[in-house]
Coordinates of C-alpha atoms and ligand atoms in Angstrom, one line a residue:
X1 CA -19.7 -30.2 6.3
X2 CA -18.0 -28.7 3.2
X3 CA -16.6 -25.3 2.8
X4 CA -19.5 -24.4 0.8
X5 CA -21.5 -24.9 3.5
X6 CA -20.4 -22.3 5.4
X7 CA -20.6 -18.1 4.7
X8 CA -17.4 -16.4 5.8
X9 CA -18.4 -13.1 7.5
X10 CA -15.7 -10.8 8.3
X11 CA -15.2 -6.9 9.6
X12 CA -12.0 -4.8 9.7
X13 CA -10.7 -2.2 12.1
X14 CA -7.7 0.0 10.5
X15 CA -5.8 1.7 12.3
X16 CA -3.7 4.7 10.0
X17 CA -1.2 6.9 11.7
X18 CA -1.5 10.4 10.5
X19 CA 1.2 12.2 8.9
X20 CA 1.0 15.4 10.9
X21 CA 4.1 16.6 11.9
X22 CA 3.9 16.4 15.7
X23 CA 1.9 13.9 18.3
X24 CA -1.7 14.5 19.0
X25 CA -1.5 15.9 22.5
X26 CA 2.3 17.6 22.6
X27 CA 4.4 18.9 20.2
X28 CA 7.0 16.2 19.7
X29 CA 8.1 14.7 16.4
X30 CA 6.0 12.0 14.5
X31 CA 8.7 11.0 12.4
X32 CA 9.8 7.0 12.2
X33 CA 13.1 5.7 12.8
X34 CA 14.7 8.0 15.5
X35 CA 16.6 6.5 18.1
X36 CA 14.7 4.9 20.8
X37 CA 13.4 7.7 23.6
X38 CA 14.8 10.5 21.3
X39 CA 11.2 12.1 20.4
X40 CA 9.3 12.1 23.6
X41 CA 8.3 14.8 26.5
X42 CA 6.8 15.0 29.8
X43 CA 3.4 14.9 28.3
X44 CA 3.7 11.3 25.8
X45 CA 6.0 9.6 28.5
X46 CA 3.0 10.6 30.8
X47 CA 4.8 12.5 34.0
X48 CA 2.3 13.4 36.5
X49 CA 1.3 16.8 36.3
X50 CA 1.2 17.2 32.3
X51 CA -2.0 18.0 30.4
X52 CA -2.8 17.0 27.0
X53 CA -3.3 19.6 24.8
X54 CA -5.6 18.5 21.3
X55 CA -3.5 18.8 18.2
X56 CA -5.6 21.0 15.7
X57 CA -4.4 18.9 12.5
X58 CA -5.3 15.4 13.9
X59 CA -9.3 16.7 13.9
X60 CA -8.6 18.2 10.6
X61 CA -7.0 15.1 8.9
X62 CA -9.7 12.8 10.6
X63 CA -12.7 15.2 9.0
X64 CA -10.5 14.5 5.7
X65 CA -10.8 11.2 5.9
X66 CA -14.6 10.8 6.8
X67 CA -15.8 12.8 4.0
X68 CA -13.7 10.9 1.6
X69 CA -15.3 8.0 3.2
X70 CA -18.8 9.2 2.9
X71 CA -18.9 9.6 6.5
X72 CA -21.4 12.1 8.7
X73 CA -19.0 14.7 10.5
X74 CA -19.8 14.6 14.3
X75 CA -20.1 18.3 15.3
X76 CA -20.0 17.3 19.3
X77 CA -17.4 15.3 19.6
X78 CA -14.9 14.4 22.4
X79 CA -12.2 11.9 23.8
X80 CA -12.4 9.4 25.7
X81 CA -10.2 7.4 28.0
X82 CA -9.9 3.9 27.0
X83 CA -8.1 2.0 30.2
X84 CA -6.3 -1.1 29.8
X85 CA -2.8 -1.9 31.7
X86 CA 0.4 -2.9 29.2
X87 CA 4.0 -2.0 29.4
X88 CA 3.9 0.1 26.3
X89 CA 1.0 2.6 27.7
X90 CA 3.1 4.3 30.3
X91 CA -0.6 6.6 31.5
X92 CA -2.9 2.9 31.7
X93 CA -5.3 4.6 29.5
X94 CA -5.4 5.4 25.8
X95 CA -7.3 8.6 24.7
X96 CA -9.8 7.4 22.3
X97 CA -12.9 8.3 21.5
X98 CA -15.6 6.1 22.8
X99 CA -19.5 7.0 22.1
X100 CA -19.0 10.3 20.3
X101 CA -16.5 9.7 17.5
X102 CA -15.7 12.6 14.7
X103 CA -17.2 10.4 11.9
X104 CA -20.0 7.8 11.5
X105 CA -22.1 5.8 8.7
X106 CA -20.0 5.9 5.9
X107 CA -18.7 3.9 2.9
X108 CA -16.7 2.7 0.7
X109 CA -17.1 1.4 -2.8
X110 CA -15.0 -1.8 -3.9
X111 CA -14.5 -3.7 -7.4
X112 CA -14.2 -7.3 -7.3
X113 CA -14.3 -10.0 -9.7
X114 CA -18.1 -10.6 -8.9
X115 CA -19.0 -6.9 -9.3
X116 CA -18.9 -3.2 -7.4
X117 CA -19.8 -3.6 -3.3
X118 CA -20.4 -1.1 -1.1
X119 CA -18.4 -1.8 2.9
X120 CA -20.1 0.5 5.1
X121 CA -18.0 2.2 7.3
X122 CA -19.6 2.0 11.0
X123 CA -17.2 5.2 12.4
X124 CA -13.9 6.4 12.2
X125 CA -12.2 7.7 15.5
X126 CA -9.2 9.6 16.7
X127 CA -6.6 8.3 19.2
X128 CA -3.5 8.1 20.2
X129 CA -0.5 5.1 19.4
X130 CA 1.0 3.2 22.3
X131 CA 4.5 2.7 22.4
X132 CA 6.5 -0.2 21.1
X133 CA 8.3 -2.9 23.3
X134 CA 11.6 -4.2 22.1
X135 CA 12.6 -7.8 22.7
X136 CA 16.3 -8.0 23.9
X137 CA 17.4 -11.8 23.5
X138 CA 20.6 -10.6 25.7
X139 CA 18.9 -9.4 29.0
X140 CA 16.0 -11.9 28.2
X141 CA 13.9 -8.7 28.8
X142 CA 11.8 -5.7 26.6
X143 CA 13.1 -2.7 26.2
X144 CA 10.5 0.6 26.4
X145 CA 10.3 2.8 23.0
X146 CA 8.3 5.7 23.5
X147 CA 9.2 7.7 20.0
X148 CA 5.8 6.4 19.0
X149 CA 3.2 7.1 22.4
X150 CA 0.7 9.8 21.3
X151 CA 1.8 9.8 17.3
X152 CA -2.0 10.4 16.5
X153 CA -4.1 7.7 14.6
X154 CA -7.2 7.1 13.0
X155 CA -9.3 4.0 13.5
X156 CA -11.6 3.1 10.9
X157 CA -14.2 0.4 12.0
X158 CA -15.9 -1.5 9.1
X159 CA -19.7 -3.1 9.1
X160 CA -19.3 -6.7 8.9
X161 CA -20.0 -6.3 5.5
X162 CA -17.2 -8.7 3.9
X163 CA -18.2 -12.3 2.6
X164 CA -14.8 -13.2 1.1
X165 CA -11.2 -12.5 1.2
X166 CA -11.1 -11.0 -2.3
X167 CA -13.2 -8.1 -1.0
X168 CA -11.0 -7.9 2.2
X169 CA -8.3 -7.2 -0.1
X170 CA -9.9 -5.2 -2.3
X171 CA -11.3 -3.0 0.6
X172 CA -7.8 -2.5 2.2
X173 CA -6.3 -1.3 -1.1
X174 CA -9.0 1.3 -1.5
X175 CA -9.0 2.4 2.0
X176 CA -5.3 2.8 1.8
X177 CA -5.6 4.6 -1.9
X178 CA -8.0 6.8 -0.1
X179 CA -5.9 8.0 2.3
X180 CA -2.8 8.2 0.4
X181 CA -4.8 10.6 -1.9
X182 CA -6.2 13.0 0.9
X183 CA -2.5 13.0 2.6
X184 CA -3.6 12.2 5.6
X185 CA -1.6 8.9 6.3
X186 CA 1.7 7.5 4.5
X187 CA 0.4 4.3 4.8
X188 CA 3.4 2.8 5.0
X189 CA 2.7 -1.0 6.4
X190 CA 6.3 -2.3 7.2
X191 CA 6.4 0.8 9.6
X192 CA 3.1 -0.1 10.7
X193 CA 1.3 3.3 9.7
X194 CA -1.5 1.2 8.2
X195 CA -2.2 -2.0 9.8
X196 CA -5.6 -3.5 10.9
X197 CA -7.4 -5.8 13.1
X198 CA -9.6 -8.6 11.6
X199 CA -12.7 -10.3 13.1
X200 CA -13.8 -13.2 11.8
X201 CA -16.5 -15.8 12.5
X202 CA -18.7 -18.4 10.3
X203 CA -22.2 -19.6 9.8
X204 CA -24.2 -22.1 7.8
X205 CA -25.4 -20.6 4.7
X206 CA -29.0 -19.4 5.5
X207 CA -28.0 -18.9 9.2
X208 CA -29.7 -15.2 10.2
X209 CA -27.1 -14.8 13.3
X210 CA -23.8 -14.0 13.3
X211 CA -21.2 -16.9 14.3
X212 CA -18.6 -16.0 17.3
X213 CA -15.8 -14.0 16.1
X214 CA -12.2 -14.5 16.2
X215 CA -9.7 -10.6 16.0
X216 CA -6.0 -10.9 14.3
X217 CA -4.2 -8.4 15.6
X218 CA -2.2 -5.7 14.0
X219 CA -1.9 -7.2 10.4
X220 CA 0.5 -5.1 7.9
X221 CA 0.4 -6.6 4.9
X222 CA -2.1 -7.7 2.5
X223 CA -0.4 -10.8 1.6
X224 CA -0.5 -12.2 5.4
X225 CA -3.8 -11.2 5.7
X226 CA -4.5 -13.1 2.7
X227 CA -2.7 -16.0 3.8
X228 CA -4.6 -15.9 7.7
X229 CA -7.4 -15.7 6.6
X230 CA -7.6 -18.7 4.3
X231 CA -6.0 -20.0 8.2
X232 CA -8.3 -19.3 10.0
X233 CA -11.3 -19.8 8.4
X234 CA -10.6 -23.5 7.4
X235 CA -9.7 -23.7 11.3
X236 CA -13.0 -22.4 12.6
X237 CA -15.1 -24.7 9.9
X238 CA -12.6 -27.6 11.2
X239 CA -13.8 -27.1 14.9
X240 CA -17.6 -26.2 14.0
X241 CA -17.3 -29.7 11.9
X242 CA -16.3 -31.4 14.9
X243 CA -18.8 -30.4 17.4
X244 CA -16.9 -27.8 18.7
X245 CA -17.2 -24.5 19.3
X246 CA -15.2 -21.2 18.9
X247 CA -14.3 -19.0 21.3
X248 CA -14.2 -15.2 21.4
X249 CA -10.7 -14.5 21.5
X250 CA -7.8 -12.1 20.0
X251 CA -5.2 -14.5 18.2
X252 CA -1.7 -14.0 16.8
X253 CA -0.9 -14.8 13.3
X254 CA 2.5 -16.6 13.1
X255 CA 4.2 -15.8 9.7
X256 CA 6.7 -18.6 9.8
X257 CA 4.5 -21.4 11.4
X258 CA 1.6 -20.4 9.5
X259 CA -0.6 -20.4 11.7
X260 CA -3.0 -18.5 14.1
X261 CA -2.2 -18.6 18.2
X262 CA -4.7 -17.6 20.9
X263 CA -3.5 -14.4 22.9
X264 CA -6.2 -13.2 25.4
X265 CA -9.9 -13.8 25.8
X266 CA -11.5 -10.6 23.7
X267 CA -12.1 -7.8 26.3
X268 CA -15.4 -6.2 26.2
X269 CA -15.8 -2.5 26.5
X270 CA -16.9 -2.6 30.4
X271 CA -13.3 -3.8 30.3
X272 CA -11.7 -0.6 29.6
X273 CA -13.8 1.3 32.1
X274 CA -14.4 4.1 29.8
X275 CA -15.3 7.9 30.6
X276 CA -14.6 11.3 28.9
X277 CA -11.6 12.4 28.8
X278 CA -11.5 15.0 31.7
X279 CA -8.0 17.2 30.8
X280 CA -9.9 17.8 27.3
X281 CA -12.4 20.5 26.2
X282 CA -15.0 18.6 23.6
X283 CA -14.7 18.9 20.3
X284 CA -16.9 21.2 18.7
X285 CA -17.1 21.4 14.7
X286 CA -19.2 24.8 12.6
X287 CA -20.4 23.5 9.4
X288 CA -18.3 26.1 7.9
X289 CA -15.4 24.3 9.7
X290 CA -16.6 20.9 8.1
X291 CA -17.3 22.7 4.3
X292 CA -13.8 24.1 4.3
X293 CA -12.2 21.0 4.9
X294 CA -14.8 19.4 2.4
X295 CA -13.7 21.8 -0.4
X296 CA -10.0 21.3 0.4
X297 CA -10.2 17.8 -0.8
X298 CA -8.2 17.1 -3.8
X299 CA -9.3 14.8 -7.2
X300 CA -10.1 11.6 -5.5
X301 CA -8.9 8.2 -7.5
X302 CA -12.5 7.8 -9.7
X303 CA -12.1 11.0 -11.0
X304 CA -8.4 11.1 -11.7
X305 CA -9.3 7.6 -13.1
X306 CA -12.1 9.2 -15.4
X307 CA -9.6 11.8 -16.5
X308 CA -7.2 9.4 -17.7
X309 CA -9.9 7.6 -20.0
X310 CA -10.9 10.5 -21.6
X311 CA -7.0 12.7 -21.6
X312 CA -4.7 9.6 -22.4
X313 CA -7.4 7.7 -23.5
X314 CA -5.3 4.8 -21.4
X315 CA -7.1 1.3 -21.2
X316 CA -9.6 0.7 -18.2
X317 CA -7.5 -2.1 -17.0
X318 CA -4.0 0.3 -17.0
X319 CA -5.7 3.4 -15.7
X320 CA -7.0 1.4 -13.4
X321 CA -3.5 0.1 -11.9
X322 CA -2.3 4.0 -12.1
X323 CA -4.9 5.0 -10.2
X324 CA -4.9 2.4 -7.7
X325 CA -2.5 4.7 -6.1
X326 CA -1.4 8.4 -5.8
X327 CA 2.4 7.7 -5.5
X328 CA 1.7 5.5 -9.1
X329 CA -0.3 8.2 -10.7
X330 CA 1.7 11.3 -9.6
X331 CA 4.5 9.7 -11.1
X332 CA 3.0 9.1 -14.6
X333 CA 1.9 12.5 -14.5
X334 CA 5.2 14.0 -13.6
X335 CA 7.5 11.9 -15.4
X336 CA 5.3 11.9 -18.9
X337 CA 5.4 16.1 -18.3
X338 CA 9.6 15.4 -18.6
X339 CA 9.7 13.4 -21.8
X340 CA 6.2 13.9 -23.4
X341 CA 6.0 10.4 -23.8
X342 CA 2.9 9.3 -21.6
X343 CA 2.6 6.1 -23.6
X344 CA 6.3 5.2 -22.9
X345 CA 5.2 5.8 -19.3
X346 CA 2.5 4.4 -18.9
X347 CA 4.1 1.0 -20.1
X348 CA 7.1 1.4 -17.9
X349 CA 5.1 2.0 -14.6
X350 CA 2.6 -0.8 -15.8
X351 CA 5.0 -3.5 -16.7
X352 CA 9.2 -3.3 -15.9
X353 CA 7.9 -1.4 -12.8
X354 CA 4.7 -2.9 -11.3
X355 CA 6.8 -6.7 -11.5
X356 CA 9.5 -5.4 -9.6
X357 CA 7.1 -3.5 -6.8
X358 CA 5.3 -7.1 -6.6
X359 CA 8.4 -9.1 -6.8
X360 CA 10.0 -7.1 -4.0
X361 CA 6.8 -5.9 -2.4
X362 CA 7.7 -2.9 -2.5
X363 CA 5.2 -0.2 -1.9
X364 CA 5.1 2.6 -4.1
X365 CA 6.0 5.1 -2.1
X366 CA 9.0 3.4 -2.0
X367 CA 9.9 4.0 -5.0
X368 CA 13.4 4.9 -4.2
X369 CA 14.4 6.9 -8.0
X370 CA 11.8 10.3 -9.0
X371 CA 9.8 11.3 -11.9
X372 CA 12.5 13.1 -13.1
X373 CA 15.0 10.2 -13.1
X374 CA 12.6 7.6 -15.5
X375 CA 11.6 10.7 -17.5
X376 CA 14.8 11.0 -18.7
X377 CA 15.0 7.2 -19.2
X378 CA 12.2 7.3 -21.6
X379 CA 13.7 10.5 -23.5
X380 CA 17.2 8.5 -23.6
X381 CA 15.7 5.4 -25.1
X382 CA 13.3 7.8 -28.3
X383 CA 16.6 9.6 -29.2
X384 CA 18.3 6.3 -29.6
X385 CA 20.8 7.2 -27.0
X386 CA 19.8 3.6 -25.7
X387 CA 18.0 1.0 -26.3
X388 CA 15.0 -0.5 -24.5
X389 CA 16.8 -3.2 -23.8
X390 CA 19.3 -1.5 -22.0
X391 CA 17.0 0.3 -20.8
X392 CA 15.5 -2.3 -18.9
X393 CA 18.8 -2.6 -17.0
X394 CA 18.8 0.9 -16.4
X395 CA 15.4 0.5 -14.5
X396 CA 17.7 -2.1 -12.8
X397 CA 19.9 0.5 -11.3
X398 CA 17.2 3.1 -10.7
X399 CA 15.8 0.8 -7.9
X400 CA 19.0 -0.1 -7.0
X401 CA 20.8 2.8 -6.6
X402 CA 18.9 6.1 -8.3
X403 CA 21.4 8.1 -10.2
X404 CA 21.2 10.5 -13.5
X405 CA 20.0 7.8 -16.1
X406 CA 22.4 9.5 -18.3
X407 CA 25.3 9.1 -15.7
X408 CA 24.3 5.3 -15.5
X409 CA 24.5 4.5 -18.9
X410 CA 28.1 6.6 -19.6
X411 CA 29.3 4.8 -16.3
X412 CA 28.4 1.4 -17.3
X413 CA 29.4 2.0 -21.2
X414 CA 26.0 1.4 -22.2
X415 CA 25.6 3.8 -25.1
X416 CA 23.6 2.6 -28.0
X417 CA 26.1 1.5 -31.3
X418 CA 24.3 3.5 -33.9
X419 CA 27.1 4.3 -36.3
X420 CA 26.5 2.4 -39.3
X421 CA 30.1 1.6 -39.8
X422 CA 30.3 0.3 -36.5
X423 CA 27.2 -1.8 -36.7
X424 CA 28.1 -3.4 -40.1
X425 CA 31.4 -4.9 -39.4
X426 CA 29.3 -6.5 -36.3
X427 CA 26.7 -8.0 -38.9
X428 CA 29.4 -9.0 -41.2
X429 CA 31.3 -10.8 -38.4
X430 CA 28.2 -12.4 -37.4
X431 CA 27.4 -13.7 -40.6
X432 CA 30.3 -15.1 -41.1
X433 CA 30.9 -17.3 -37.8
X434 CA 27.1 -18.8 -38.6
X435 CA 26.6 -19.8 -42.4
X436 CA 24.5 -22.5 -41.7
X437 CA 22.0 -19.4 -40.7
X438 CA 22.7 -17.5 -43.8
X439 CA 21.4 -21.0 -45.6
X440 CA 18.3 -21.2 -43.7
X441 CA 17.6 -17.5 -44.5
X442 CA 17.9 -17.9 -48.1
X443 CA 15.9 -20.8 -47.8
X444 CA 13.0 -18.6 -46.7
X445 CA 13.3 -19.8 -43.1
X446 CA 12.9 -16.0 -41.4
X447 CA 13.9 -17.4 -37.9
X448 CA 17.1 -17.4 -38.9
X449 CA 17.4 -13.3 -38.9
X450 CA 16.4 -13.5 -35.3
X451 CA 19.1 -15.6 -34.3
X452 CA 21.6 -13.3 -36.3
X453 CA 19.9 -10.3 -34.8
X454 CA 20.2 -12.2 -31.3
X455 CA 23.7 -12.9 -32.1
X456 CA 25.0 -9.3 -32.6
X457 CA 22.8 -8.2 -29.7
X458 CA 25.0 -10.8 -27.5
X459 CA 28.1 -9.7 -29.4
X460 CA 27.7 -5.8 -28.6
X461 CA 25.6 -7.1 -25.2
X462 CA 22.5 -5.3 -25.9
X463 CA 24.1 -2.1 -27.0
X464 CA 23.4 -2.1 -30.9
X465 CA 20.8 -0.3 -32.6
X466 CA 18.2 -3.2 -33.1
X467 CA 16.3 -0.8 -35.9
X468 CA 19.9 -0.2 -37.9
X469 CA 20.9 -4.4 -37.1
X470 CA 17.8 -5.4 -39.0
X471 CA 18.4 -3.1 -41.8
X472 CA 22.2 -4.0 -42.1
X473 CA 21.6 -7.8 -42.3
X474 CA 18.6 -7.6 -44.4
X475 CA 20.7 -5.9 -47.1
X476 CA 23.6 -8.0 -46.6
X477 CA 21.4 -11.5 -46.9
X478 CA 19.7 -10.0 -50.0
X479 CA 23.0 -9.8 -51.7
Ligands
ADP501 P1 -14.3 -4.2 19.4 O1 -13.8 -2.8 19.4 O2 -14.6 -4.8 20.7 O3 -13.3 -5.1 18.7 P2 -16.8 -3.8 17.7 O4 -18.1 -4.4 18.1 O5 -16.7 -2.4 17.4 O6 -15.7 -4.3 18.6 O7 -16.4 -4.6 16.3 C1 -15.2 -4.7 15.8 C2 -15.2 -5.2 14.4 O8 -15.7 -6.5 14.3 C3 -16.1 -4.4 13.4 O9 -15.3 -4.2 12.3 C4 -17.2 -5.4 13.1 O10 -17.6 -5.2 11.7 C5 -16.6 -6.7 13.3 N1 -17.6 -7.8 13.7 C6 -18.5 -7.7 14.6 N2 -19.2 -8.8 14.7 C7 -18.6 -9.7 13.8 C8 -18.8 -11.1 13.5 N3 -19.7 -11.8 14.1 N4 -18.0 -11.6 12.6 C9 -17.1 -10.9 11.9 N5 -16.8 -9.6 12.2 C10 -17.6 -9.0 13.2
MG502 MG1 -11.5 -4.7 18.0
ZN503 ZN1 5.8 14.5 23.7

């Protein structure tokens, strides 16, 4: 049967590490990057004898997130242990939370190009990160990382609301705006704070039960999820076409094949042999608890949106993109309070900058220069210091290698020519070496001042002050 046979159902399970400063059950380090086995204790490399001991911030942060998520709060909550054997689990149990997780019955709002869709959120849980297993070609064995074991995460478990990969990609950006604005979760994906696990299965249009479902694994970034999706669902149709069947089962997305691998029959939860977590007290939440956290919450990315409308009066479409997320949005913000430009920022962040974030896919947060730095871009290019032409090349060396603007452009001799002197011996030089131009002109062919123009911009490479070029040649054509 065709593809338009089939409904695509799909549900996602994100899992965000939290930004707290230390692990959820010791007081080591969460940062990324350390040398292996440089951030770990007793407790996360799991000697006998250690207790766990509940980190007050991970409850707080999770609360954060499931009333931005228009979640009910839990108040009697507790952890669970979640047993499964692998290398990088040095207890053979996770603590997770199993039947009572902190938040439940939630959702988010999306925008696609068919309209606004609301994903319900089934429940957001606390737990703690495994460790990471690193490959070594040389011994032809892994080697045991355990920087990561007990950084705290969040899981956050989606209905099988979504019919099409537009809204799985539209559901992942919110989610991840969501918690970038409540700083609860970096969200960086190449260091795998914000990755998810997604379940998919088909059925005939019509069909009132759910097809089997397939789970990727530990997807971080949207443009392979994207791209295994579109995989896997042609694969499933492909094997329902042929009589087959599918299979429960977690697969592997290859990135350089393309394609998705089978990894392990799905475990169900009599699998992991769960029970609550003994070494823990429960998790007991006041409403007071839960309305402090609630009023804590800062301006959330509709409102901030809204404010931009009506403030800036910006276009739907561009406050839109600066909204999409906080890194974007704090920037405007800071950087038009430096030059008082917020139009010349707005176009900077929505053009020269979004390309090169997409072309490089680079995350925002990555943004390696700071408000301050294109602030004073903008300011350089309305004094005339520079012009935007330049300035475009100075934007260049901001992601390059973020510097002073001011320092670039006196390092790279990239000052603006606007002494009229200067500039007219250029135009005069330039109509000389191209009368064939200065013919056209007079003929009323205008095209002709746009090569000269182009020509004097090439001659000074991009330095010349295009306002004071135009002028000069005018008057010197008219003569
Ligand atoms: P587990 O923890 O075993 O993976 P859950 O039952 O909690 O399982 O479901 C996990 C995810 O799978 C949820 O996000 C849910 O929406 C999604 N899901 C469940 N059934 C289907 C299905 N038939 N097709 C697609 N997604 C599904
Ligand atoms: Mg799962
Ligand atoms: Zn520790």
């Amino acid at each position: 049967m065709a593809k338009e046979n089939y409904e695509v159902v799909m549900g996602l399970e994100v899992h965000a590490e939290l930004s707290t400063k230390t692990k959820i059950f010791c007081s080591c380090p969460t940062s990324f990057g350390a040398a292996p086995n440089t951030q770990v204790c007793p407790i996360c490399m799991a000697m006998p004898g250690t207790l766990p001991v509940l980190n007050e911030k991970v409850v707080e942060y999770a609360v954060k997130a499931g009333l931005a998520t228009n979640c009910e709060i839990e108040k009697n909550s507790k952890n669970d242990r979640k047993n499964y054997f692998y290398p990088d689990l040095p207890k053979a149990y996770q603590i997770s939370q199993y039947d009572k997780p902190l938040c439940k019955n939630g959702y988010i709002e999306i925008e696609t190009s068919k309209g606004k869709k609301k994903i319900g959120i089934t429940r957001i849980h606390i737990e703690e990160d495994a460790g990471k297993l690193n490959h070594d070609d040389l011994s032809g064995g892994a080697l045991v990382d355990l920087n990561r074991a007990g950084v705290p995460l969040i899981e956050i478990v989606s209905e099988p609301d979504f019919r099409s990969i537009e809204e799985v990609d539209s559901y992942l950006k919110k989610l991840k705006s969501i918690l970038e604005y409540i700083e609860v979760s970096d969200c960086k994906m190449q260091e795998g704070s914000f990755r998810a696990d997604v379940n998919t299965s088909i059925r005939q249009i019509g069909a009132k039960e759910f097809g089997t479902r397939t789970e990727m694994k530990n997807m971080n970034s949207f443009r392979s999820i994207t791209r295994a999706l579109e995989y896997e669902i042609q694969r499933q149709i492909d094997v329902v076409d042929n009589g087959g069947i599918i299979t429960q089962e977690t697969l592997r997305w290859d990135e350089v094949s393309g394609k998705t691998f089978s990894m392990r029959d799905k475990e169900d939860a009599q699998d992991y042999r769960y029970f609550p977590e003994p070494d823990l007290v429960a998790i007991n939440l006041s409403e007071e608890y839960i309305n402090n956290v609630k009023n804590s919450l800062p301006e959330m990315p509709e409102s901030r949106k809204q404010r931009y409308l009506e403030e800036y009066k910006l276009s739907e479409k561009d406050a839109g993109i600066l909204t999409s997320s906080k890194y974007l949005s704090d920037l405007f913000e800071k950087a038009s309070k430096v030059c008082g430009n917020y139009k010349a920022v707005n176009n900077w962040i929505i053009s020269d900058i979004s390309r090169i974030l997409n072309e490089t896919e680079m995350d925002p947060i990555e943004i390696p220069f700071d408000a301050n730095q294109l602030g004073k871009l903008v300011i350089l290019i309305d004094n005339g210091t520079i012009s935007s032409s330049i300035g475009k090349k100075v934007l260049e060396e901001l992601f390059e290698n973020p510097r002073d603007p001011e320092d670039i452009i006196k390092e790279k001799g990239w000052i603006q020519i606007s002494d009229e002197g200067a500039i007219k011996e250029i135009v005069l030089k330039i109509i000389e070496a191209n009368p064939q131009s200065v013919i056209d002109f007079k003929a009323g062919k205008d095209r002709a001042l746009g090569f000269l123009v182009g020509q004097a911009m090439k001659e000074t490479k991009g330095k010349a002050n295009p306002q004071l070029l135009n002028k000069l040649f005018l008057e010197e054509l008219k003569k």
